[in-house]
């Protein structure tokens, strides 16, 4: 049984039909990526999975349990955390307070302290800036903080929405290296990206989303080698 | 490294840790209340101590509204409505309760009431203070219930919509209270005794207001509640609940993604603030000896909002300071004293300090000099023409707000407490954290 299963998901924003019945499965231990152009519906998919938007039809199963329609604050407690698009950091709180907020849903103090240590080891740049207001961080540092904060929820499934958005190539490299490390430590990841090149390189499995429909789904390496993806998303051939 | 929430908890002075968390604010409150009542009040004379008392009530109002408008970032415009609900509940219980229990609506003694109780014949009469304070607490509870009823549906709304709903709430409260029946006058105790409680509860004076209430409010009670309000709100700010409030203000979506049930926490902030507003309403009614819903409409809410905005959206000490300033300011304006000596002292200070630091600063000195001159000219004109400057209070507030929004939109203190922005705070804090980290053997 996949860890996360999305079946026939439909989402409307008023009259706009953003998702037309999409199906996604995320196997435990993997990095699964969802690539697509601007406006394809990637963020909508993630927001619906994490409960920030209610679907108009379809099912979402997390570890076999139906979670569609459940409020976001309960879904976090099931072990599913997200680093939202645009990072959503709390600009007027310090970096340390942002991290504390990541563990808001938890009460196991000893384990929180360990997870914090672990997150700060993964993101040394964040550790250097603990006392600073999060709004004063650079874009790359904010992205790192958003990911570290999501890890503070001790998720079994981590949803990442465009972690490379607007970052310098070198920082993108660092971020993807850390994504791999997080996955190697045992966290399953659903990664949404426009940067298909990097995403297909780290992912095990991949889906291609076009205007609210899944048009391709395969092993990430195979997709990266396919003609359609090379043309449309990698700008090759 | 301990989390900030734990740090906040361990910030208590050492002596406090041997007392239960709930007791020591009360003890501090009792001590400060007694100090105000026995020493500072009598030392100041009647008129100044009256203003200090009103300042205390305004501190409670401003600090409690800070929880909603400051910490949680929800723009409530109905705080005076909660004050009215609490004030009327407290007034009803005290007034009719006095008639039922003591056979008269006069203040019935009590050690700390300023009317004294020596001439009251029965032992029961000394319980007047207990009745009064119990009814203020009930006023708080009544306002909190109103806060819950209004908050639950309306806090799903955002921004402007919430402001409109709370504005509407305040007006509804005012209209309902002004539509109540004639009050039963103090000299007709038999009538009151004969009537059932529910009828008394709607005989609140209508448009004329609820009058001739026993005046129990003293500096003692006001400052006891000021201290309790300050300590509770400060604790809330540094608790996980406070963290949830702040995260909602910063980014509702992200807060939800962190597992914050945003509606629950917004309602919690609303209920807490309403409770203190209700208590303040009780203190206010039994200070003046009357309460009129007509005085507690939108303008009163606006006065409180200005205190919060001026102090800094989320600074408890800032709101308290702004409440004090904005209570004293209209009084000073009635008969404005010259401000240029203060300006001179400030200029001397700045000149002294900045030349001592070898970085002489002209800009603030020029600004202060011009401001002092303008104020003095204005004062002379007002004096010679016999203009009452206090009448222009609202214009002055509006100018103050506009200037504030232009120069410092986050309020004087932003979300920080006054002591946090004093020079050297960051250094001391770092030193203390360093020491603590070391003693626990934790990593930095
Ligand atoms: N809050 C919203 N209200 C209305 N339409 C929206 C909203 N958010 C997204 N959309 C629309 O839904 C579609 C998918 O958007 P989104 O999921 O953000 O795409 P992506 O993340 O792939 O760039 C787009 O057409 C977008 O305009
Ligand atoms: Mg997107």
XYZ file of C-alpha atoms and ligand atoms in Angstrom:
709
model
C 0.000 0.000 0.000
C 1.435 3.423 -0.913
C 2.007 5.876 1.920
C -0.036 8.549 0.175
C -2.706 7.827 -2.367
C -4.630 10.505 -4.249
C -7.556 9.277 -6.330
C -9.665 11.274 -8.771
C -8.924 14.585 -7.064
C -10.950 17.559 -8.307
C -10.489 21.087 -7.011
C -12.412 24.221 -7.889
C -11.633 27.841 -7.046
C -15.115 29.219 -7.471
C -15.780 28.756 -11.188
C -12.167 27.837 -12.010
C -11.672 24.090 -12.320
C -8.031 23.773 -11.213
C -7.613 19.979 -10.888
C -9.452 17.545 -13.163
C -9.374 14.224 -11.348
C -5.714 13.528 -10.705
C -4.225 10.295 -9.326
C -0.935 10.171 -7.463
C 0.717 7.492 -5.353
C 3.734 8.047 -3.124
C 5.572 4.944 -1.930
C 7.143 4.991 1.508
C 10.822 5.954 1.563
C 10.826 7.519 -1.889
C 11.162 10.993 -3.312
C 8.277 11.530 -5.693
C 8.167 14.658 -7.790
C 5.351 16.486 -9.486
C 6.609 18.700 -12.305
C 4.723 21.119 -14.484
C 4.608 24.659 -15.776
C 3.387 27.703 -13.979
C -0.331 27.418 -13.280
C -0.512 23.675 -13.897
C -1.989 23.062 -10.444
C 1.028 21.809 -8.505
C 0.563 24.058 -5.474
C -3.153 23.383 -5.534
C -2.420 19.658 -5.288
C -0.135 20.127 -2.282
C -2.481 22.522 -0.529
C -5.344 20.101 -0.969
C -3.335 17.195 0.410
C -2.344 19.201 3.490
C -5.936 20.301 4.103
C -5.628 24.008 3.300
C -8.119 23.619 0.429
C -11.144 21.338 0.304
C -11.468 19.176 -2.810
C -14.769 19.121 -4.669
C -14.373 15.416 -5.413
C -11.881 12.612 -4.941
C -10.082 10.785 -2.188
C -6.836 11.284 -0.318
C -5.503 8.405 1.763
C -2.522 8.863 4.077
C -1.233 5.525 5.382
C -4.577 4.061 4.452
C -6.577 6.680 6.336
C -8.892 9.048 4.426
C -7.829 12.639 5.115
C -9.659 14.690 2.490
C -11.779 17.348 4.149
C -9.883 17.053 7.424
C -8.711 20.465 8.757
C -5.036 21.274 8.166
C -4.133 21.454 11.844
C -5.215 17.842 12.336
C -3.428 16.554 9.266
C -0.102 17.880 10.611
C -0.621 15.758 13.686
C -0.865 12.633 11.520
C 2.734 13.116 10.366
C 2.356 15.087 7.167
C 4.066 18.479 7.047
C 4.579 20.970 4.275
C 6.946 23.732 3.384
C 4.573 26.027 1.501
C 5.213 27.880 -1.747
C 6.664 31.292 -1.009
C 7.960 29.713 2.218
C 5.386 31.240 4.584
C 7.911 32.062 7.262
C 6.872 34.245 10.188
C 8.836 37.366 9.287
C 8.561 39.198 12.618
C 9.438 36.192 14.753
C 13.016 35.108 15.248
C 14.448 32.120 13.418
C 14.408 30.172 16.690
C 10.754 31.028 17.251
C 9.938 29.931 13.709
C 11.514 26.568 14.479
C 9.507 26.345 17.712
C 6.348 26.935 15.684
C 7.262 23.963 13.507
C 6.917 21.748 16.575
C 3.674 23.441 17.643
C 1.612 20.278 17.253
C 3.980 18.216 19.413
C 4.561 17.935 23.127
C 7.411 15.371 23.379
C 10.017 17.864 24.565
C 13.060 15.619 24.607
C 12.482 14.421 21.061
C 11.757 17.974 19.875
C 15.156 19.073 21.185
C 16.819 16.210 19.293
C 14.949 16.969 16.083
C 15.917 20.605 16.402
C 19.545 19.650 16.738
C 19.204 17.400 13.702
C 17.509 20.080 11.609
C 20.195 22.606 12.572
C 22.907 20.125 11.602
C 21.288 19.767 8.186
C 21.004 23.550 7.837
C 24.046 25.146 9.489
C 23.136 28.509 7.926
C 19.939 28.489 9.953
C 21.817 27.778 13.169
C 23.992 30.855 12.661
C 20.911 33.046 12.537
C 18.749 31.742 15.381
C 18.343 35.110 17.142
C 17.658 37.087 14.000
C 14.197 38.068 12.789
C 13.275 35.618 10.036
C 12.261 38.483 7.747
C 15.895 39.601 7.581
C 17.109 36.325 6.044
C 18.047 36.032 2.377
C 15.782 34.070 0.034
C 17.906 30.943 0.233
C 18.110 31.125 4.014
C 14.353 31.585 4.238
C 13.862 28.480 2.133
C 16.200 26.563 4.423
C 14.321 27.847 7.453
C 10.992 26.815 5.927
C 12.316 23.299 5.360
C 13.919 23.072 8.795
C 10.664 24.264 10.333
C 8.677 21.626 8.442
C 11.086 18.990 9.734
C 10.377 20.138 13.311
C 6.942 18.563 12.942
C 8.778 15.211 12.618
C 6.812 14.310 9.490
C 6.799 10.876 7.894
C 5.779 12.569 4.665
C 7.229 15.960 3.766
C 5.609 18.108 1.084
C 7.919 20.641 -0.547
C 6.505 23.318 -2.840
C 9.116 24.691 -5.257
C 12.077 24.855 -2.891
C 14.279 26.160 -5.725
C 12.010 29.078 -6.614
C 13.980 32.269 -7.190
C 17.269 30.975 -5.801
C 20.792 31.189 -7.223
C 21.960 27.964 -8.933
C 24.537 27.255 -6.271
C 21.993 27.455 -3.462
C 19.628 25.273 -5.485
C 22.377 22.633 -5.574
C 22.748 22.821 -1.777
C 18.998 22.573 -1.233
C 18.663 19.499 -3.415
C 21.606 17.872 -1.680
C 19.815 18.382 1.633
C 16.546 17.046 0.197
C 18.400 13.840 -0.629
C 19.835 13.691 2.893
C 16.434 14.183 4.508
C 15.097 11.335 2.379
C 18.047 9.102 3.251
C 17.257 9.670 6.953
C 13.901 8.012 6.313
C 11.467 10.820 5.439
C 9.284 10.274 2.381
C 9.098 13.366 0.187
C 6.596 14.704 -2.317
C 8.434 17.417 -4.222
C 6.728 19.936 -6.453
C 9.010 21.705 -8.926
C 9.207 23.786 -12.049
C 12.901 23.042 -12.140
C 12.345 19.657 -13.834
C 16.019 19.027 -14.375
C 16.949 19.008 -10.671
C 13.704 17.382 -9.579
C 14.040 14.438 -11.952
C 17.621 13.960 -10.847
C 16.783 13.462 -7.138
C 13.392 11.765 -7.485
C 12.615 8.066 -7.711
C 9.264 8.525 -9.352
C 7.748 11.446 -11.236
C 4.438 12.821 -12.455
C 3.929 15.481 -15.090
C 1.011 17.831 -14.532
C -0.456 19.927 -17.343
C -3.398 22.280 -16.773
C -4.890 20.222 -13.985
C -4.311 16.746 -15.479
C -1.577 14.152 -14.992
C -0.247 13.559 -18.492
C 2.717 11.303 -17.701
C 3.814 9.155 -14.787
C 6.875 6.974 -14.644
C 10.197 6.214 -13.074
C 12.060 9.529 -12.821
C 15.053 8.339 -14.843
C 12.835 7.024 -17.632
C 10.850 10.265 -17.748
C 14.023 12.299 -17.908
C 15.053 10.226 -20.905
C 11.733 10.463 -22.746
C 11.456 12.713 -25.756
C 8.378 14.633 -24.637
C 9.849 15.589 -21.282
C 13.233 16.419 -22.773
C 11.572 18.775 -25.216
C 8.935 20.375 -23.055
C 10.603 20.519 -19.639
C 14.333 20.114 -20.029
C 14.733 22.253 -23.124
C 16.802 19.628 -24.887
C 16.445 18.187 -28.413
C 19.412 24.955 23.702
C 16.080 25.378 25.489
C 13.156 26.542 23.417
C 12.142 30.152 23.827
C 8.988 29.130 25.590
C 11.012 27.395 28.262
C 13.322 30.379 28.457
C 10.375 32.651 29.040
C 9.225 30.435 31.868
C 12.619 30.447 33.525
C 12.768 34.249 33.387
C 10.851 34.465 36.656
C 12.703 35.992 39.579
C 14.103 33.418 41.977
C 11.798 34.311 44.871
C 8.776 33.667 42.699
C 9.643 30.076 41.952
C 8.773 28.954 45.474
C 5.238 30.301 45.103
C 2.693 28.650 42.849
C 2.381 30.370 39.492
C -1.150 31.532 40.193
C -0.461 33.086 43.593
C 2.348 35.528 43.104
C 0.682 37.839 40.547
C -2.113 38.168 43.067
C 0.321 39.018 45.849
C 2.118 41.566 43.689
C -1.261 42.970 42.709
C -2.376 43.234 46.329
C 0.873 44.936 47.286
C 0.769 47.443 44.439
C -2.951 48.022 44.942
C -2.384 48.732 48.633
C 0.550 51.000 47.817
C -1.565 52.973 45.380
C -4.482 53.172 47.794
C -2.724 54.002 51.042
C 0.357 55.904 49.913
C 0.310 57.244 46.369
C -3.374 58.143 46.136
C -3.578 60.162 49.383
C -0.207 61.749 48.579
C -1.488 63.104 45.277
C -4.785 64.625 46.250
C -8.250 63.924 44.911
C -8.106 65.144 41.341
C -4.774 63.596 40.306
C -5.623 60.311 41.977
C -8.909 60.234 40.072
C -6.938 60.522 36.851
C -4.551 57.806 37.971
C -7.575 55.607 38.613
C -8.976 56.223 35.135
C -5.519 55.601 33.685
C -5.554 52.211 35.426
C -8.898 51.285 33.866
C -7.577 52.366 30.472
C -4.457 50.246 30.972
C -6.661 47.184 31.492
C -8.635 48.024 28.341
C -5.618 48.752 26.151
C -3.557 45.787 27.303
C -6.443 43.368 26.806
C -7.171 44.721 23.331
C -3.492 44.229 22.523
C -4.097 40.480 22.790
C -6.559 40.634 19.881
C -5.391 43.560 17.728
C -1.717 43.246 18.553
C -0.714 39.633 19.108
C -3.331 37.939 16.961
C -3.581 40.670 14.325
C -7.388 40.663 14.244
C -8.858 44.116 13.986
C -11.603 44.319 16.594
C -13.539 47.559 16.825
C -15.972 46.477 19.510
C -13.913 46.548 22.691
C -16.132 49.176 24.321
C -19.058 46.836 23.639
C -17.472 44.190 25.855
C -16.742 46.853 28.421
C -20.429 47.803 28.345
C -21.591 44.199 28.726
C -19.261 43.673 31.696
C -20.078 47.030 33.215
C -23.822 46.480 33.084
C -23.575 42.920 34.428
C -21.380 44.105 37.306
C -23.574 47.135 37.972
C -26.736 45.027 37.999
C -25.349 42.509 40.436
C -23.853 45.153 42.707
C -26.848 47.477 42.677
C -29.715 45.030 43.027
C -27.526 42.651 45.039
C -26.909 45.427 47.563
C -30.645 46.036 47.832
C -31.380 42.365 48.351
C -28.506 41.630 50.708
C -27.996 44.888 52.583
C -31.397 46.500 52.142
C -29.901 49.596 50.497
C -28.036 50.579 47.369
C -25.513 52.637 49.310
C -21.937 51.397 49.425
C -21.887 48.864 52.217
C -18.560 49.391 53.857
C -15.701 47.074 53.278
C -12.177 47.841 54.413
C -11.061 49.325 51.140
C -14.094 51.259 49.938
C -13.486 54.942 50.106
C -16.867 55.624 51.651
C -15.958 53.577 54.711
C -18.393 51.388 56.587
C -18.157 52.317 60.208
C -21.728 53.547 60.416
C -23.192 50.385 58.915
C -24.887 48.402 61.648
C -24.781 44.827 60.392
C -21.806 42.531 59.958
C -23.199 41.634 56.549
C -22.703 45.211 55.429
C -18.949 44.784 55.505
C -19.287 42.315 52.658
C -19.943 45.120 50.223
C -16.457 44.859 48.752
C -16.846 41.137 48.247
C -20.133 41.664 46.433
C -18.524 44.339 44.297
C -15.460 42.382 43.302
C -17.496 39.241 42.705
C -19.767 41.200 40.414
C -16.815 42.663 38.507
C -15.576 39.131 37.914
C -19.077 38.136 36.809
C -19.016 41.126 34.477
C -15.805 39.728 33.038
C -17.418 36.327 32.597
C -20.468 37.891 30.957
C -18.276 39.816 28.522
C -16.227 36.675 27.828
C -19.406 34.774 26.960
C -20.408 37.619 24.653
C -16.917 37.415 23.146
C -17.365 33.721 22.486
C -20.784 34.170 20.901
C -19.572 36.973 18.632
C -16.192 35.430 17.989
C -17.114 31.933 16.947
C -18.951 32.880 13.755
C -17.166 36.123 12.931
C -13.548 35.127 13.449
C -13.742 33.041 10.302
C -13.906 36.389 8.559
C -10.783 38.282 7.666
C -9.525 41.809 8.024
C -12.082 44.438 7.167
C -15.027 42.094 7.551
C -14.140 41.308 11.137
C -13.761 45.020 11.849
C -17.264 45.627 10.505
C -18.813 42.771 12.469
C -17.240 43.878 15.752
C -18.311 47.444 15.061
C -21.842 46.154 14.550
C -21.628 44.148 17.758
C -20.725 47.252 19.745
C -23.678 49.125 18.298
C -26.092 46.237 18.963
C -24.988 46.128 22.593
C -25.525 49.850 22.887
C -29.008 49.741 21.367
C -30.095 46.755 23.476
C -28.893 48.338 26.704
C -30.499 51.653 25.880
C -33.753 49.795 25.323
C -33.939 48.398 28.848
C -36.606 49.403 31.373
C -36.425 52.168 33.967
C -34.194 51.271 36.861
C -35.780 50.839 40.289
C -34.612 53.851 42.250
C -32.515 53.350 45.401
C -35.240 54.693 47.650
C -37.696 52.018 46.497
C -35.969 48.981 47.902
C -39.318 47.262 48.615
C -40.162 47.304 44.911
C -36.846 45.726 44.074
C -37.297 43.065 46.732
C -40.744 42.238 45.403
C -39.652 41.758 41.809
C -38.252 38.533 40.364
C -34.584 38.532 39.390
C -35.176 38.369 35.630
C -37.187 41.564 35.786
C -34.474 43.328 37.724
C -31.999 42.174 35.087
C -33.814 44.199 32.421
C -34.447 47.271 34.577
C -31.185 48.986 33.757
C -32.209 52.555 33.192
C -32.568 52.524 29.395
C -31.374 55.651 27.562
C -30.836 57.590 30.801
C -28.185 55.117 31.880
C -27.857 53.067 35.024
C -27.327 55.564 37.833
C -26.786 55.988 41.561
C -24.669 52.856 41.714
C -22.710 52.275 44.913
C -19.181 53.594 44.337
C -16.898 50.820 45.444
C -14.076 51.302 42.976
C -10.844 52.461 44.556
C -7.239 52.692 43.455
C -6.696 49.430 45.313
C -9.083 47.379 43.188
C -8.117 49.061 39.945
C -4.400 48.505 40.375
C -4.890 44.978 41.648
C -6.588 44.231 38.326
C -4.014 46.228 36.366
C -1.231 44.053 37.753
C -3.156 40.822 37.245
C -4.026 41.825 33.660
C -0.446 42.797 32.857
C 1.012 39.591 34.257
C -1.542 37.295 32.640
C -1.215 38.955 29.238
C 2.567 38.904 29.465
C 2.500 35.220 30.322
C 0.136 34.513 27.473
C 2.453 36.335 25.082
C 5.309 34.059 26.059
C 3.319 30.834 26.148
C 2.639 28.445 23.304
C -0.808 30.038 23.036
C 0.878 33.410 22.532
C 3.136 31.891 19.908
C 0.025 30.637 18.121
C -1.500 34.142 18.310
C 1.619 35.711 16.794
C 1.850 33.094 14.047
C -1.753 33.811 13.051
C -0.912 37.470 12.786
C 2.174 36.759 10.694
C 0.673 34.289 8.226
C -2.600 32.441 8.727
C -1.917 29.805 6.088
C 1.513 28.985 7.452
C 0.114 28.917 10.985
C -2.436 26.324 9.881
C 0.302 24.334 8.214
C 2.132 24.287 11.568
C -0.900 22.709 13.192
C -2.500 25.824 14.686
C -6.296 25.611 14.784
C -6.658 29.248 13.821
C -10.346 29.684 14.600
C -9.883 28.183 18.059
C -6.991 30.483 18.893
C -8.664 33.581 17.498
C -11.714 32.872 19.652
C -9.428 32.275 22.625
C -7.787 35.678 22.145
C -11.173 37.312 21.775
C -12.597 35.699 24.918
C -9.552 36.587 27.009
C -9.621 40.210 25.886
C -13.380 40.458 26.425
C -13.024 39.155 29.973
C -10.654 41.929 30.995
C -12.709 44.530 29.158
C -15.722 43.322 31.153
C -13.875 43.669 34.450
C -12.747 47.139 33.411
C -16.391 47.970 32.673
C -17.354 46.979 36.218
C -14.578 49.077 37.732
C -15.597 52.003 35.531
C -19.301 51.820 36.443
C -18.705 51.619 40.180
C -16.126 54.393 40.006
C -18.406 56.947 38.408
C -21.473 55.554 40.132
C -23.242 55.337 36.789
C -22.875 53.640 33.449
C -24.460 54.676 30.184
C -24.194 52.524 27.083
C -24.329 55.718 25.047
C -20.860 56.622 26.325
C -19.465 53.213 25.411
C -20.032 53.237 21.681
C -17.701 53.356 18.735
C -15.795 56.414 19.965
C -14.752 54.667 23.156
C -13.605 51.625 21.141
C -11.650 53.967 18.946
C -9.947 55.558 21.982
C -8.758 52.117 23.069
C -7.593 51.201 19.566
C -5.496 54.359 19.450
C -3.774 53.331 22.676
C -2.918 49.935 21.160
C -1.732 51.373 17.856
C 0.328 54.035 19.570
C 1.939 51.625 22.010
C 2.845 49.147 19.326
C 0.742 46.348 17.918
C 1.719 43.623 20.353
C 3.654 45.406 23.091
C 2.026 45.056 26.501
C 4.139 47.670 28.220
C 3.767 49.911 25.156
C -0.027 49.715 25.338
C 0.078 50.428 29.077
C 2.312 53.449 28.557
C 0.128 54.732 25.722
C -2.937 54.321 27.958
C -1.296 56.438 30.646
C -0.206 59.122 28.173
C -3.577 59.310 26.453
C -5.391 59.530 29.791
C -3.234 62.343 31.087
C -2.964 64.201 27.772
C -6.567 65.505 27.593
C -6.291 66.606 31.224
C -3.110 68.520 30.463
C -4.735 70.021 27.391
C -7.499 71.497 29.518
C -4.925 73.849 30.928
C -1.774 73.208 28.946
C 1.461 73.689 30.878
C 4.496 75.014 29.010
C 6.422 72.195 27.354
C 9.524 74.110 26.339
C 11.368 73.392 29.608
C 10.979 69.687 28.802
C 12.272 70.436 25.303
C 15.285 72.250 26.759
C 16.072 69.339 29.075
C 15.797 66.903 26.150
C 18.065 69.040 23.986
C 20.612 69.294 26.778
C 20.473 65.512 27.268
C 20.895 64.721 23.588
C 23.666 67.283 23.187
C 25.434 65.952 26.260
C 25.168 62.283 25.400
C 25.971 62.686 21.724
C 29.045 64.867 22.294
C 30.159 62.427 24.990
C 29.914 59.679 22.354
C 31.786 61.965 19.933
C 28.960 61.820 17.397
C 27.155 65.111 17.729
C 23.614 64.908 16.335
C 21.909 68.044 15.095
C 18.748 66.577 13.616
C 16.835 65.559 16.776
C 17.859 68.799 18.472
C 16.487 70.922 15.659
C 13.280 68.874 15.523
C 12.728 69.229 19.271
C 13.530 72.947 19.205
C 11.034 73.594 16.396
C 8.368 71.406 18.019
C 8.776 73.140 21.382
C 8.531 76.572 19.770
C 5.426 75.634 17.810
C 3.778 74.137 20.893
C 4.558 77.244 22.939
C 3.165 79.534 20.231
C 0.041 77.382 20.029
C -0.326 77.458 23.782
C -0.024 81.232 23.955
C -2.647 81.620 21.223
C -4.992 79.196 22.987
C -4.499 80.997 26.302
C -5.037 84.473 24.910
C -8.168 83.481 22.984
C -9.510 81.273 25.799
C -9.701 78.190 23.594
C -10.144 74.844 25.351
C -7.589 72.670 23.573
C -9.115 69.526 25.050
C -12.089 70.009 22.722
C -9.734 69.351 19.830
C -8.619 66.038 21.305
C -9.928 63.941 18.415
C -8.213 66.115 15.799
C -5.038 65.782 17.787
C -5.429 62.000 17.949
C -6.000 61.848 14.220
C -2.842 63.882 13.598
C -0.982 61.672 16.050
C -2.140 58.546 14.215
C -1.262 59.924 10.784
C 2.188 60.941 11.971
C 2.588 57.549 13.599
C 1.637 55.652 10.445
C 4.103 57.726 8.434
C 7.009 57.684 10.833
C 6.637 54.439 12.724
C 3.775 52.243 11.496
C 4.555 49.463 13.959
C 3.785 51.735 16.942
C 6.289 53.127 19.425
C 7.501 49.744 20.564
C 6.377 47.373 17.803
C 5.920 43.906 19.259
C 8.697 44.484 21.778
C 8.388 45.275 25.445
C 9.872 48.552 26.627
C 12.828 46.955 28.379
C 13.674 44.905 25.299
C 14.598 47.972 23.289
C 16.652 49.653 26.013
C 20.328 49.821 25.090
C 22.264 46.822 26.326
C 19.276 44.472 26.485
C 20.468 42.274 23.627
C 23.920 42.013 25.188
C 22.578 41.098 28.638
C 20.161 38.605 27.127
C 22.956 36.979 25.137
C 25.129 36.794 28.241
C 22.340 35.177 30.216
C 21.522 32.660 27.511
C 25.202 31.864 27.203
C 25.397 31.223 30.945
C 22.305 29.061 30.905
C 23.431 27.063 27.872
C 26.736 26.433 29.635
C 25.197 25.291 32.896
C 22.983 22.810 31.086
C 25.845 21.567 28.986
C 23.732 22.215 25.921
C 25.049 23.298 22.570
C 24.695 26.976 21.652
N -6.633 31.284 -4.656
C -6.931 31.063 -5.959
N -8.087 31.549 -6.478
C -8.411 31.334 -7.770
N -7.658 30.643 -8.625
C -6.505 30.126 -8.190
C -6.076 30.310 -6.831
N -4.895 29.703 -6.651
C -4.588 29.154 -7.858
N -5.549 29.399 -8.786
C -5.554 28.951 -10.186
O -5.455 27.543 -10.203
C -4.559 27.142 -11.194
C -3.423 26.322 -10.586
O -2.651 27.152 -9.771
P -1.424 26.614 -8.889
O -1.834 25.376 -8.214
O -0.939 27.715 -8.044
O -0.354 26.294 -10.027
P 1.203 25.964 -9.899
O 1.544 25.822 -8.475
O 1.372 24.704 -10.689
O 1.920 27.103 -10.551
C -4.073 28.389 -11.902
O -4.852 28.568 -13.054
C -4.355 29.486 -10.918
O -4.647 30.692 -11.570
Mg 2.854 26.853 -7.360
